[in-house]
Short mmCIF file of C-alpha atoms and ligand atoms in Angstrom, two decimals:
data_model
loop_
_atom_site.label_atom_id
_atom_site.label_comp_id
_atom_site.label_asym_id
_atom_site.label_seq_id
_atom_site.Cartn_x
_atom_site.Cartn_y
_atom_site.Cartn_z
CA MET A 129 63.43 77.12 -64.97
CA THR A 130 64.43 74.17 -67.26
CA VAL A 131 66.35 71.15 -65.70
CA ALA A 132 68.64 69.23 -67.97
CA VAL A 133 69.58 65.38 -66.84
CA ARG A 134 71.64 62.80 -68.61
CA SER A 135 69.67 59.72 -69.48
CA PHE A 136 72.29 57.00 -69.52
CA ALA A 137 72.01 53.63 -71.41
CA LYS A 138 72.28 50.05 -69.82
CA ILE A 139 73.50 46.88 -71.24
CA ASN A 140 72.68 43.29 -69.79
CA LEU A 141 75.42 41.12 -68.68
CA GLY A 142 73.59 37.73 -69.38
CA LEU A 143 69.82 37.55 -69.63
CA TYR A 144 67.89 34.45 -68.90
CA ILE A 145 64.15 34.06 -69.68
CA GLY A 146 61.98 31.79 -67.54
CA ALA A 147 58.44 30.63 -68.10
CA ALA A 148 55.47 33.04 -69.38
CA ARG A 149 53.49 34.12 -66.58
CA ALA A 150 49.59 34.55 -66.35
CA ASP A 151 50.08 38.45 -66.65
CA GLY A 152 51.83 37.86 -70.01
CA PHE A 153 55.06 38.93 -68.79
CA HIS A 154 58.04 36.53 -68.24
CA ASP A 155 60.22 35.66 -65.24
CA LEU A 156 63.89 36.67 -66.06
CA ARG A 157 67.34 37.18 -64.30
CA THR A 158 69.89 39.58 -65.50
CA VAL A 159 72.57 41.74 -64.61
CA TYR A 160 72.08 45.37 -65.52
CA GLN A 161 75.04 47.63 -66.14
CA THR A 162 74.85 51.51 -66.82
CA ILE A 163 77.09 52.69 -69.56
CA ALA A 164 78.39 56.24 -70.62
CA LEU A 165 76.25 56.66 -73.66
CA HIS A 166 73.29 58.92 -73.27
CA ASP A 167 70.55 61.03 -74.46
CA VAL A 168 69.67 64.63 -72.74
CA ILE A 169 66.14 65.28 -71.25
CA ARG A 170 65.21 68.85 -70.53
CA VAL A 171 62.10 69.51 -68.31
CA GLY A 172 60.31 72.71 -67.79
CA ILE A 173 57.35 73.15 -65.51
CA GLU A 174 54.89 76.10 -65.51
CA ARG A 175 52.83 76.09 -62.36
CA ASN A 176 50.79 79.13 -63.03
CA PRO A 177 47.12 77.72 -63.18
CA GLY A 178 46.24 80.45 -65.71
CA ARG A 179 48.34 78.75 -68.16
CA GLY A 180 46.39 75.33 -68.00
CA SER A 181 47.88 71.89 -67.66
CA GLY A 182 49.18 69.28 -69.77
CA ILE A 183 52.12 67.51 -70.88
CA GLU A 184 54.18 68.37 -73.97
CA ILE A 185 56.74 66.33 -75.62
CA LEU A 186 59.45 67.54 -78.08
CA CYS A 187 62.15 65.52 -79.73
CA THR A 188 64.90 68.39 -80.33
CA ASN A 189 66.55 66.38 -83.16
CA LYS A 190 63.38 65.30 -84.71
CA ASP A 191 63.95 61.47 -84.72
CA PRO A 192 60.78 60.26 -86.35
CA ARG A 193 60.79 57.07 -84.27
CA VAL A 194 60.26 58.87 -80.90
CA PRO A 195 56.42 59.03 -80.21
CA LEU A 196 55.34 62.66 -79.05
CA ASP A 197 51.95 61.42 -77.73
CA ALA A 198 50.80 59.93 -74.42
CA SER A 199 52.61 56.54 -75.39
CA ASN A 200 55.98 58.13 -74.76
CA THR A 201 57.45 56.64 -71.69
CA CYS A 202 58.37 60.40 -70.48
CA TYR A 203 54.58 61.40 -70.96
CA ARG A 204 53.61 58.36 -68.98
CA ILE A 205 55.84 58.93 -65.99
CA ALA A 206 55.23 62.68 -65.93
CA GLU A 207 51.54 62.09 -65.72
CA ARG A 208 52.17 59.79 -62.64
CA VAL A 209 54.66 62.08 -60.89
CA MET A 210 52.30 65.15 -61.10
CA THR A 211 49.40 62.87 -59.77
CA GLU A 212 51.82 61.50 -56.90
CA LEU A 213 52.88 65.09 -55.99
CA GLY A 214 49.52 66.38 -56.15
CA VAL A 215 50.55 69.26 -58.36
CA ARG A 216 49.18 70.75 -61.44
CA GLY A 217 50.79 72.79 -64.28
CA ARG A 218 52.31 72.55 -67.90
CA VAL A 219 55.08 70.06 -68.14
CA SER A 220 57.35 70.37 -71.35
CA ILE A 221 59.87 67.66 -72.02
CA ALA A 222 62.62 67.93 -74.68
CA ILE A 223 64.35 64.69 -75.75
CA GLU A 224 67.84 65.10 -77.30
CA LYS A 225 67.87 61.58 -78.85
CA ARG A 226 71.35 60.04 -79.42
CA LEU A 227 70.61 56.54 -78.10
CA PRO A 228 69.06 53.99 -80.77
CA VAL A 229 65.45 53.49 -80.66
CA GLN A 230 64.39 50.05 -79.98
CA GLY A 231 68.03 49.41 -79.51
CA GLY A 232 68.13 47.08 -76.21
CA LEU A 233 69.98 49.83 -74.30
CA GLY A 234 66.89 50.79 -72.31
CA ALA A 235 66.79 54.45 -73.88
CA ALA A 236 63.03 54.95 -73.56
CA SER A 237 63.00 53.60 -69.90
CA SER A 238 66.06 55.62 -69.07
CA ASN A 239 64.54 58.86 -70.47
CA ALA A 240 61.48 58.17 -68.25
CA VAL A 241 63.46 58.08 -65.27
CA ALA A 242 65.50 61.05 -66.25
CA THR A 243 62.21 62.90 -66.51
CA MET A 244 61.19 61.96 -63.17
CA VAL A 245 64.42 63.15 -61.61
CA ALA A 246 64.32 66.45 -63.53
CA MET A 247 60.82 66.90 -62.40
CA GLU A 248 61.56 66.47 -58.65
CA ILE A 249 64.26 69.11 -59.16
CA ALA A 250 62.14 71.50 -61.14
CA LEU A 251 59.08 71.18 -58.39
CA LYS A 252 61.57 71.31 -55.62
CA LYS A 253 59.52 68.32 -54.23
CA LYS A 254 60.89 64.79 -53.56
CA LEU A 255 59.28 61.52 -53.90
CA SER A 256 59.86 58.81 -51.61
CA GLY A 257 62.31 55.93 -52.76
CA VAL A 258 59.51 53.42 -52.75
CA ALA A 259 57.06 55.66 -54.64
CA ARG A 260 59.87 56.26 -57.35
CA LEU A 261 60.42 52.40 -57.84
CA ARG A 262 56.57 51.82 -57.94
CA ILE A 263 55.97 54.47 -60.41
CA ALA A 264 58.94 53.44 -62.56
CA ALA A 265 57.89 49.61 -62.43
CA GLU A 266 54.22 50.98 -63.44
CA VAL A 267 55.66 52.46 -66.57
CA GLY A 268 57.94 49.47 -67.73
CA SER A 269 60.22 46.68 -66.56
CA ASP A 270 63.28 48.30 -67.52
CA LEU A 271 62.87 51.62 -65.61
CA PRO A 272 63.68 50.85 -62.03
CA LEU A 273 67.28 49.79 -62.92
CA PHE A 274 67.77 53.46 -63.76
CA LEU A 275 67.05 54.33 -60.20
CA VAL A 276 69.75 52.12 -58.92
CA GLY A 277 72.46 52.63 -61.42
CA GLY A 278 75.77 50.87 -61.84
CA THR A 279 75.69 47.16 -61.50
CA SER A 280 72.37 45.59 -60.56
CA LEU A 281 70.53 42.48 -60.34
CA GLY A 282 67.01 42.26 -62.35
CA VAL A 283 64.70 39.57 -61.26
CA GLY A 284 60.88 39.26 -61.64
CA ARG A 285 60.05 40.59 -64.98
CA GLY A 286 63.05 42.82 -64.68
CA GLU A 287 61.45 45.61 -62.63
CA GLU A 288 62.63 44.11 -59.25
CA VAL A 289 66.12 45.42 -59.01
CA TYR A 290 68.74 44.98 -56.32
CA PRO A 291 72.17 46.86 -56.28
CA LEU A 292 75.36 44.84 -56.64
CA VAL A 293 78.71 45.50 -55.69
CA ASP A 294 79.88 47.66 -58.58
CA LEU A 295 81.86 46.22 -61.35
CA PRO A 296 84.97 48.32 -61.84
CA THR A 297 84.62 50.62 -65.01
CA ILE A 298 85.23 48.52 -68.04
CA PRO A 299 86.25 49.70 -71.47
CA MET A 300 83.80 48.91 -74.11
CA VAL A 301 82.53 49.11 -77.74
CA VAL A 302 78.86 49.52 -78.68
CA VAL A 303 77.60 48.81 -82.14
CA THR A 304 74.16 50.06 -83.19
CA PRO A 305 72.89 48.42 -86.16
CA GLU A 306 70.08 50.10 -88.35
CA VAL A 307 67.30 47.51 -87.60
CA GLY A 308 65.13 47.97 -84.24
CA VAL A 309 63.87 44.85 -82.53
CA SER A 310 60.49 44.57 -80.80
CA THR A 311 60.87 43.33 -77.25
CA PRO A 312 57.27 41.79 -77.13
CA ARG A 313 57.97 40.28 -80.50
CA ALA A 314 61.08 38.71 -79.30
CA PHE A 315 59.43 37.40 -76.19
CA ALA A 316 56.71 35.96 -78.30
CA ASP A 317 59.30 34.14 -80.59
CA TRP A 318 60.97 32.76 -77.38
CA ASP A 319 57.56 31.36 -76.48
CA ALA A 320 57.25 29.71 -80.05
CA ILE A 321 60.50 27.76 -79.84
CA ALA A 322 59.65 26.68 -76.27
CA LYS A 323 56.26 25.31 -77.54
CA ARG A 324 57.83 23.65 -80.37
CA GLY A 325 59.66 21.72 -77.98
CA GLN A 326 63.14 22.65 -79.00
CA ARG A 327 64.29 22.98 -75.47
CA LEU A 328 62.81 19.72 -74.34
CA THR A 329 66.25 18.57 -73.36
CA GLU A 330 66.67 21.58 -70.96
CA PRO A 331 65.72 21.65 -67.26
CA PRO A 332 62.33 23.46 -66.46
CA ALA A 333 62.19 27.18 -66.69
CA SER A 334 62.20 27.64 -62.87
CA ASP A 335 65.32 25.22 -62.47
CA ARG A 336 67.18 26.81 -65.18
CA LEU A 337 66.63 30.34 -63.55
CA PHE A 338 68.10 29.06 -60.20
CA GLU A 339 71.05 27.48 -61.93
CA VAL A 340 71.78 30.88 -63.69
CA GLY A 341 71.25 32.60 -60.40
CA CYS A 342 74.06 30.62 -58.95
CA ALA A 343 76.19 31.14 -61.94
CA LEU A 344 75.76 34.77 -61.76
CA SER A 345 76.41 34.75 -57.92
CA ALA A 346 79.37 32.57 -58.31
CA TRP A 347 80.59 35.09 -61.05
CA LEU A 348 80.26 38.03 -59.07
CA THR A 349 81.58 36.88 -55.72
CA ASP A 350 84.46 35.08 -57.57
CA SER A 351 83.97 31.99 -55.61
CA ASN A 352 83.58 29.65 -58.51
CA LYS A 353 86.98 28.38 -58.36
CA GLY A 354 86.99 27.82 -54.66
CA GLY A 355 88.59 31.06 -54.06
CA TYR A 356 87.66 33.75 -51.74
CA PRO A 357 84.65 36.41 -52.36
CA ASN A 358 85.52 39.28 -54.56
CA THR A 359 86.61 42.06 -52.23
CA GLY A 360 87.54 44.59 -54.81
CA ALA A 361 91.26 43.83 -54.46
CA SER A 362 93.48 43.66 -57.79
CA ALA A 363 94.12 40.27 -59.15
CA LYS A 364 97.64 39.17 -59.27
CA GLY A 365 99.22 39.92 -62.75
CA GLY A 366 96.31 41.65 -64.20
CA SER A 367 93.50 44.13 -63.22
CA ARG A 368 90.44 43.21 -61.42
CA GLY A 369 88.54 44.32 -64.34
CA GLU A 370 90.29 41.92 -66.72
CA LYS A 371 89.95 39.07 -64.17
CA LEU A 372 86.11 39.59 -64.12
CA LEU A 373 85.98 39.61 -67.76
CA LEU A 374 87.86 36.32 -67.97
CA ASP A 375 85.69 34.91 -65.36
CA LEU A 376 82.54 36.05 -67.25
CA VAL A 377 83.60 34.14 -70.15
CA ARG A 378 84.25 31.10 -68.34
CA THR A 379 81.08 31.02 -66.59
CA GLY A 380 79.35 30.88 -70.13
CA ILE A 381 76.92 33.61 -69.01
CA GLY A 382 74.94 34.81 -72.15
CA ASN A 383 71.76 36.39 -73.61
CA ASP A 384 68.63 33.96 -74.20
CA PHE A 385 67.53 36.57 -76.78
CA GLU A 386 70.46 35.73 -79.19
CA ARG A 387 68.71 32.57 -79.76
CA VAL A 388 65.52 33.96 -81.28
CA VAL A 389 67.07 37.47 -82.57
CA PHE A 390 70.02 36.08 -84.63
CA PRO A 391 68.17 33.64 -86.60
CA GLU A 392 65.81 36.50 -87.35
CA TYR A 393 68.52 39.01 -88.10
CA PRO A 394 71.63 37.24 -89.07
CA GLU A 395 73.55 40.13 -89.55
CA LEU A 396 73.44 40.79 -85.65
CA ARG A 397 75.37 37.42 -85.29
CA ASP A 398 78.11 38.67 -87.70
CA ILE A 399 78.52 41.82 -85.64
CA LYS A 400 79.13 39.85 -82.59
CA GLY A 401 81.72 37.75 -84.64
CA ALA A 402 83.33 40.97 -85.72
CA LEU A 403 83.46 42.36 -82.22
CA GLU A 404 85.04 39.14 -81.26
CA ARG A 405 87.68 39.36 -84.13
CA ALA A 406 88.45 42.92 -83.09
CA GLY A 407 89.52 41.83 -79.71
CA ALA A 408 86.51 41.85 -77.31
CA LYS A 409 86.99 39.57 -74.28
CA TYR A 410 83.18 39.23 -74.32
CA ALA A 411 80.61 40.15 -76.67
CA SER A 412 76.80 39.92 -76.45
CA LEU A 413 73.36 41.26 -77.64
CA SER A 414 72.03 43.91 -75.15
CA GLY A 415 68.59 43.00 -74.09
CA SER A 416 66.53 41.88 -77.27
CA GLY A 417 68.58 44.04 -79.21
CA SER A 418 69.70 45.10 -81.90
CA THR A 419 72.71 46.60 -80.04
CA LEU A 420 75.73 44.52 -79.54
CA TYR A 421 78.51 45.47 -77.31
CA GLY A 422 82.14 43.93 -76.71
CA LEU A 423 84.08 44.41 -73.45
CA PHE A 424 87.71 45.18 -73.69
CA ARG A 425 90.67 44.93 -71.53
CA SER A 426 91.87 48.90 -71.93
CA PRO A 427 90.35 51.96 -73.54
CA ALA A 428 93.19 51.86 -76.27
CA ASP A 429 91.97 48.27 -77.30
CA ALA A 430 88.27 49.56 -77.19
CA ALA A 431 89.31 52.56 -79.47
CA ARG A 432 91.24 50.59 -81.75
CA ALA A 433 88.32 47.85 -82.21
CA ALA A 434 85.90 50.91 -82.68
CA SER A 435 87.87 52.43 -85.52
CA ARG A 436 88.25 49.04 -87.18
CA LEU A 437 84.62 48.15 -87.07
CA LEU A 438 83.74 51.66 -88.45
CA LYS A 439 86.06 50.97 -91.47
CA GLN A 440 83.80 47.66 -91.98
CA GLY A 441 80.95 50.16 -92.15
CA LEU A 442 79.53 49.39 -88.81
CA LYS A 443 78.25 52.19 -86.41
CA ALA A 444 80.71 51.57 -83.57
CA VAL A 445 81.65 53.88 -80.81
CA ALA A 446 84.26 53.25 -78.06
CA THR A 447 82.83 54.17 -74.41
CA SER A 448 82.89 52.51 -70.87
CA THR A 449 80.41 51.05 -68.24
CA LEU A 450 79.61 53.54 -65.35
CA THR A 451 79.78 52.69 -61.88
CA ARG A 452 76.85 53.88 -59.39
CA GLN A 453 78.73 56.60 -58.18
CA GLN A 454 79.67 58.03 -61.81
CA TYR A 455 76.15 57.56 -62.70
CA TRP A 456 74.82 59.68 -60.15
CA LYS A 457 77.56 62.39 -60.44
CA ARG A 458 77.21 62.70 -64.02
CA ILE A 459 73.38 62.48 -64.12
CA LEU A 460 73.28 66.23 -63.55
CA ASP A 461 76.46 67.15 -64.84
CA CYS A 462 75.00 68.80 -68.35
O1 C5P B 679 57.55 46.24 -69.19
P1 C5P B 679 57.69 46.59 -70.63
O2 C5P B 679 56.68 47.62 -71.21
O3 C5P B 679 59.03 47.06 -71.13
O4 C5P B 679 57.21 45.36 -71.82
C1 C5P B 679 56.94 45.59 -72.88
C2 C5P B 679 56.52 44.10 -73.39
O5 C5P B 679 57.58 43.13 -73.48
C3 C5P B 679 55.39 43.43 -72.52
O6 C5P B 679 54.09 43.67 -72.67
C4 C5P B 679 55.55 41.88 -72.59
O7 C5P B 679 54.93 41.40 -73.75
C5 C5P B 679 56.93 41.93 -72.83
N1 C5P B 679 57.83 41.58 -71.49
C6 C5P B 679 57.80 40.15 -71.16
N2 C5P B 679 58.51 39.85 -69.95
C7 C5P B 679 59.26 40.71 -69.44
C8 C5P B 679 59.28 41.99 -69.93
C9 C5P B 679 58.62 42.44 -70.91
O8 C5P B 679 57.16 39.39 -71.49
N3 C5P B 679 59.83 40.42 -68.31
#
């Protein structure tokens, strides 16, 4: 039996980098949001011991940037899932790659979580919720968010995730430039500017993360203007989504990676500008990039912007964010 699972992408709504830790990681704060763009993962498991054991990775559309060896996140999670469940067998994992590699959309992390979900179905065995999160965090900081889906808060090195009240579905445009950005390199560049003292005028990293936590919380509870917490009711004279977008812009929540990635790849700053000129209410780099996204008031606005950006030669696609419910409903719907 082969089990097919959609492996959705994520964006970061704000990302703040704290101090480098003794383990080489950085503390951070971010709001993760799953979106409708996806890869497809197909998993088959042969439990006949006569056929041996092992893990085989295949990329159906032969994207040369997808590793097919033990370094692949799908391979790494498959190994752990087999051990945790105490089963032996041959696992074949086929990746249909549609999302950009090294794009800041969490594709490799999402592929791994989709593999875990598919393996549990194929084996008719369940891991505990805690085991899933632990295994996911062992493979990478950006995996656990895909076990939550929808809107979630990421703390620690990003692996500690908490579900937030879902934002409504927001129309968006995603632009995927040709370049790939290395996340470890982007963190190292961040350390380099911190060391050079370019941020001496800023508060210490821990105070800054606290400030950011307050800004995020205020935005999501809608209490920053002395109003009542966000109860999901429509705002007067506009949709709740539209109001949240305006508030997001007002809070000034942004992505720290832009400060190191834009000087290195100036064309990415230009794409953010192009998204804003095309009508995005909020535009940002996702993760360490290279993907940029823009959030729009309506699907029609997003579609118009995407075709305008396509005419400018950019790889732009109109899509939308996915609530937690939509995420879990659609994950097996392929
Ligand atoms: O956890 P993940 O495998 O995605 O991390 C890849 C690399 O990115 C780490 O080895 C580390 O260099 C860097 N990283 C970091 N701080 C984080 C997450 C990742 O420095 N919070």
